[in-house]
Tab-separated table of C-alpha atoms in Angstrom:
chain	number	residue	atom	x	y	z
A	1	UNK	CA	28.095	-36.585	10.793
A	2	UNK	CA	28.511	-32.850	11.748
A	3	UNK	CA	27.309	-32.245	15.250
A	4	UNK	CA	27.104	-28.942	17.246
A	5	UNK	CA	25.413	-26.728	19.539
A	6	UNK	CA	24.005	-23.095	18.845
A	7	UNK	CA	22.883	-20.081	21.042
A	8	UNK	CA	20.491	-17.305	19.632
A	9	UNK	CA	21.726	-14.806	21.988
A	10	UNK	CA	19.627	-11.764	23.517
A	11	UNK	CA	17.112	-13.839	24.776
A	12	UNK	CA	15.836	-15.015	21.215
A	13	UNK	CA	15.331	-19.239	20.344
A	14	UNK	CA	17.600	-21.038	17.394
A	15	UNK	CA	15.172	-21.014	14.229
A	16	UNK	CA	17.408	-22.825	12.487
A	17	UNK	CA	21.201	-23.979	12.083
A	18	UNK	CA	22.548	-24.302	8.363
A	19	UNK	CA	25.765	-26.722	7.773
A	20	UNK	CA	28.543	-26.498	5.128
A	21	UNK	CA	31.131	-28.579	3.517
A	22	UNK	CA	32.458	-26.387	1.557
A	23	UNK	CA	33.237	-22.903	2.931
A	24	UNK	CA	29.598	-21.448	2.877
A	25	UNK	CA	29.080	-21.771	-0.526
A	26	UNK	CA	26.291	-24.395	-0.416
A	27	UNK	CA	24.326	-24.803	2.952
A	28	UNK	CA	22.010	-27.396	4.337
A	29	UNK	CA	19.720	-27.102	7.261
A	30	UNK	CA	20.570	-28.999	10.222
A	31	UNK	CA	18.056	-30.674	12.791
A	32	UNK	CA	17.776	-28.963	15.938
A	33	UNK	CA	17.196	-31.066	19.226
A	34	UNK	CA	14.972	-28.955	21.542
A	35	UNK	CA	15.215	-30.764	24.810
A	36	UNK	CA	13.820	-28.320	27.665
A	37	UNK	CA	10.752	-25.984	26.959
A	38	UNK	CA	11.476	-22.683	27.301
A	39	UNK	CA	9.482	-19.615	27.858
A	40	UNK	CA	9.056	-16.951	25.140
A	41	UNK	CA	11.848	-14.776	24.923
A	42	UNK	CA	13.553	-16.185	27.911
A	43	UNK	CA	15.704	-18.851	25.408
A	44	UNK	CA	18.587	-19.365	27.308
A	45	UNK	CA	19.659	-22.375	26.568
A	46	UNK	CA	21.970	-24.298	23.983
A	47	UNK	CA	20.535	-25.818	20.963
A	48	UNK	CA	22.245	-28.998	19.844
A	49	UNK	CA	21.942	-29.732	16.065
A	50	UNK	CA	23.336	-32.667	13.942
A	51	UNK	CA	23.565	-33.302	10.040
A	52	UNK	CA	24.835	-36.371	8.275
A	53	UNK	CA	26.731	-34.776	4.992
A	54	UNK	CA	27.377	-36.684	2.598
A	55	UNK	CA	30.426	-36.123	0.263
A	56	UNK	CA	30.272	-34.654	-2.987
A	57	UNK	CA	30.958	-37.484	-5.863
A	58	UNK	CA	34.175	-35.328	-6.827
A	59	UNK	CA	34.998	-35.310	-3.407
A	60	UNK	CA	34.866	-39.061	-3.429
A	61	UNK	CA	36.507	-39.578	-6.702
A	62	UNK	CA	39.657	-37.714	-5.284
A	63	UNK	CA	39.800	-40.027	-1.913
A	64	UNK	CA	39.248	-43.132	-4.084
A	65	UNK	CA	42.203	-42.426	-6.175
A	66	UNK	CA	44.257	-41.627	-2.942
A	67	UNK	CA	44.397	-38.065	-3.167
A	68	UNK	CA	44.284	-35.474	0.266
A	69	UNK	CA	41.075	-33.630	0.184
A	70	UNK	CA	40.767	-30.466	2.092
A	71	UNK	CA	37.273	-29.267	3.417
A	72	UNK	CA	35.813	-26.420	5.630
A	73	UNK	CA	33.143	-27.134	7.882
A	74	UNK	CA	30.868	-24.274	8.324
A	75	UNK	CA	28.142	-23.488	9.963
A	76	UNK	CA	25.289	-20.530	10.523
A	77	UNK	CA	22.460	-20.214	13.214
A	78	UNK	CA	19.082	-18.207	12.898
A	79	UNK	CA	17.759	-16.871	15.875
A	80	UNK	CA	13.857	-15.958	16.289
A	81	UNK	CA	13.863	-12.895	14.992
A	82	UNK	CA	15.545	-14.955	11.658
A	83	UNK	CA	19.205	-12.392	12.328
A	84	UNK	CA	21.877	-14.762	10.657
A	85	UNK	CA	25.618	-15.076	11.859
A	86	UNK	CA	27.518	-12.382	10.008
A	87	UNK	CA	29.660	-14.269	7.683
A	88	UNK	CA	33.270	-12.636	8.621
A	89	UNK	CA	34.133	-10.866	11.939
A	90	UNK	CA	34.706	-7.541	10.600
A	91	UNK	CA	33.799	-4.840	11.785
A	92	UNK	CA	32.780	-6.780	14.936
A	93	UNK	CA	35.638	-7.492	16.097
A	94	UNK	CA	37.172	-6.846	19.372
A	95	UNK	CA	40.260	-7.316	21.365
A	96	UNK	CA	38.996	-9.668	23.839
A	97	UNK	CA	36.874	-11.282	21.520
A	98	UNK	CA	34.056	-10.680	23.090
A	99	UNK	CA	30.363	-11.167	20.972
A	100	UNK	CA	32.608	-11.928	18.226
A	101	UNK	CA	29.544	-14.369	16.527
A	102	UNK	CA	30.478	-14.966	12.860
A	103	UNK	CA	30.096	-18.575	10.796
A	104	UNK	CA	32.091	-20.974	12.584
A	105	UNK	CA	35.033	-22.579	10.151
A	106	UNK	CA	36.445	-25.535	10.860
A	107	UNK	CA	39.598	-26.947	8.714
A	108	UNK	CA	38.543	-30.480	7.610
A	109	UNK	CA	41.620	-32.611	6.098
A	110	UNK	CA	40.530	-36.145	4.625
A	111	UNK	CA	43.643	-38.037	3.640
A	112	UNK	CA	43.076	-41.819	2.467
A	113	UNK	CA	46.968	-42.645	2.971
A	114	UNK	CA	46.529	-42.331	6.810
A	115	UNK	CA	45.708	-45.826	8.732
A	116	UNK	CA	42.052	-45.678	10.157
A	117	UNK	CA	42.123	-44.103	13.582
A	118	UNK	CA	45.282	-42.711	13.202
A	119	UNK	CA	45.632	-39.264	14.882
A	120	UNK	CA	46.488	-36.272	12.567
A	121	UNK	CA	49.726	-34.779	12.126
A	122	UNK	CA	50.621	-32.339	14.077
A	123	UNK	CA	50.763	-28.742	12.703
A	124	UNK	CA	51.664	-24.892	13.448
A	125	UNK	CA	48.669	-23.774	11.276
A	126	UNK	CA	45.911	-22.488	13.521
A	127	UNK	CA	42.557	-21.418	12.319
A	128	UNK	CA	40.635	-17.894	12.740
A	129	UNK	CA	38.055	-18.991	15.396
A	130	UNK	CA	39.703	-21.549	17.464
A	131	UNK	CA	38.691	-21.336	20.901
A	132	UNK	CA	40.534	-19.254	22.798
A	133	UNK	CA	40.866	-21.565	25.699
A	134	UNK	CA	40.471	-18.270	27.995
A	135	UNK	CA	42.673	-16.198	26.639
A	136	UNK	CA	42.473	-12.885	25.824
A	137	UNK	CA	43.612	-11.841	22.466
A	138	UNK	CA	45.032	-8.705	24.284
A	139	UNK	CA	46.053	-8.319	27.607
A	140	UNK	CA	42.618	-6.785	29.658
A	141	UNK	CA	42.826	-3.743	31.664
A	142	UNK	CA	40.021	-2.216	33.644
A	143	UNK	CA	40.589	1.139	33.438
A	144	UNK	CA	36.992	1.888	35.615
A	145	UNK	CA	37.857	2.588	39.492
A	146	UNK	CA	34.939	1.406	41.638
């Protein structure tokens, strides 16, 4: 199950929220909980969304013969004007990462040789939008004097 939360931004509600096992190539519309009532154009509020995937059969034909399958989660909101997520951060990008809003990716590894429960191994690799955790991707400096 794929679960996740989704802003519109500016104001504008979640239309929708489309899920991907695949990289984007083939999406599938999530359902959207809408738990408080908001006004019109005053949608300030996360949207939490949830999807039960299923794997493809070649997906499952790999695992069954005890292969590592790699996967990347992705998904895409819709606000209420219908703007999607652009798909890549260029040109949006910014040092501080700031309104930086493209599909979020998410590295899936399903290996059948691991023990149930077991926790990953641990790697160097990193991923283009992990959370920052706070940190700026360049130092900030206010150059405006008040």
């Amino acid at each position: 199950a794929v679960k996740g939360i989704a802003w519109g931004g500016g104001g504008q509600a979640v239309n929708r929220v489309d899920v991907s096992l695949d990289g984007g190539n083939r999406f599938t519309r999530a359902e959207l909980y809408k738990p408080i009532k908001q006004m019109r154009n005053r949608h300030w509020g996360w949207y939490h969304f949830h999807k039960e995937l299923p794997l493809s059969d070649e997906v499952k034909a790999k695992l069954a013969r005890g292969e590592r399958v790699e996967l990347e989660l992705t998904s895409k909101a819709l606000n209420g004007a219908w703007n999607s997520q652009p798909q890549f951060p260029q040109p949006y990008y910014n040092a501080h990462g700031v309104c930086v809003n493209h599909w979020y990716r998410v590295p899936v590894v399903l290996d059948p040789t691991q023990p149930a429960g077991a926790a990953p191994p641990p790697t160097v690799e990193d991923f283009g939008n992990r959370p920052s955790g706070g940190r700026f991707t360049a130092p900030f400096e206010n150059f405006r004097q008040p």
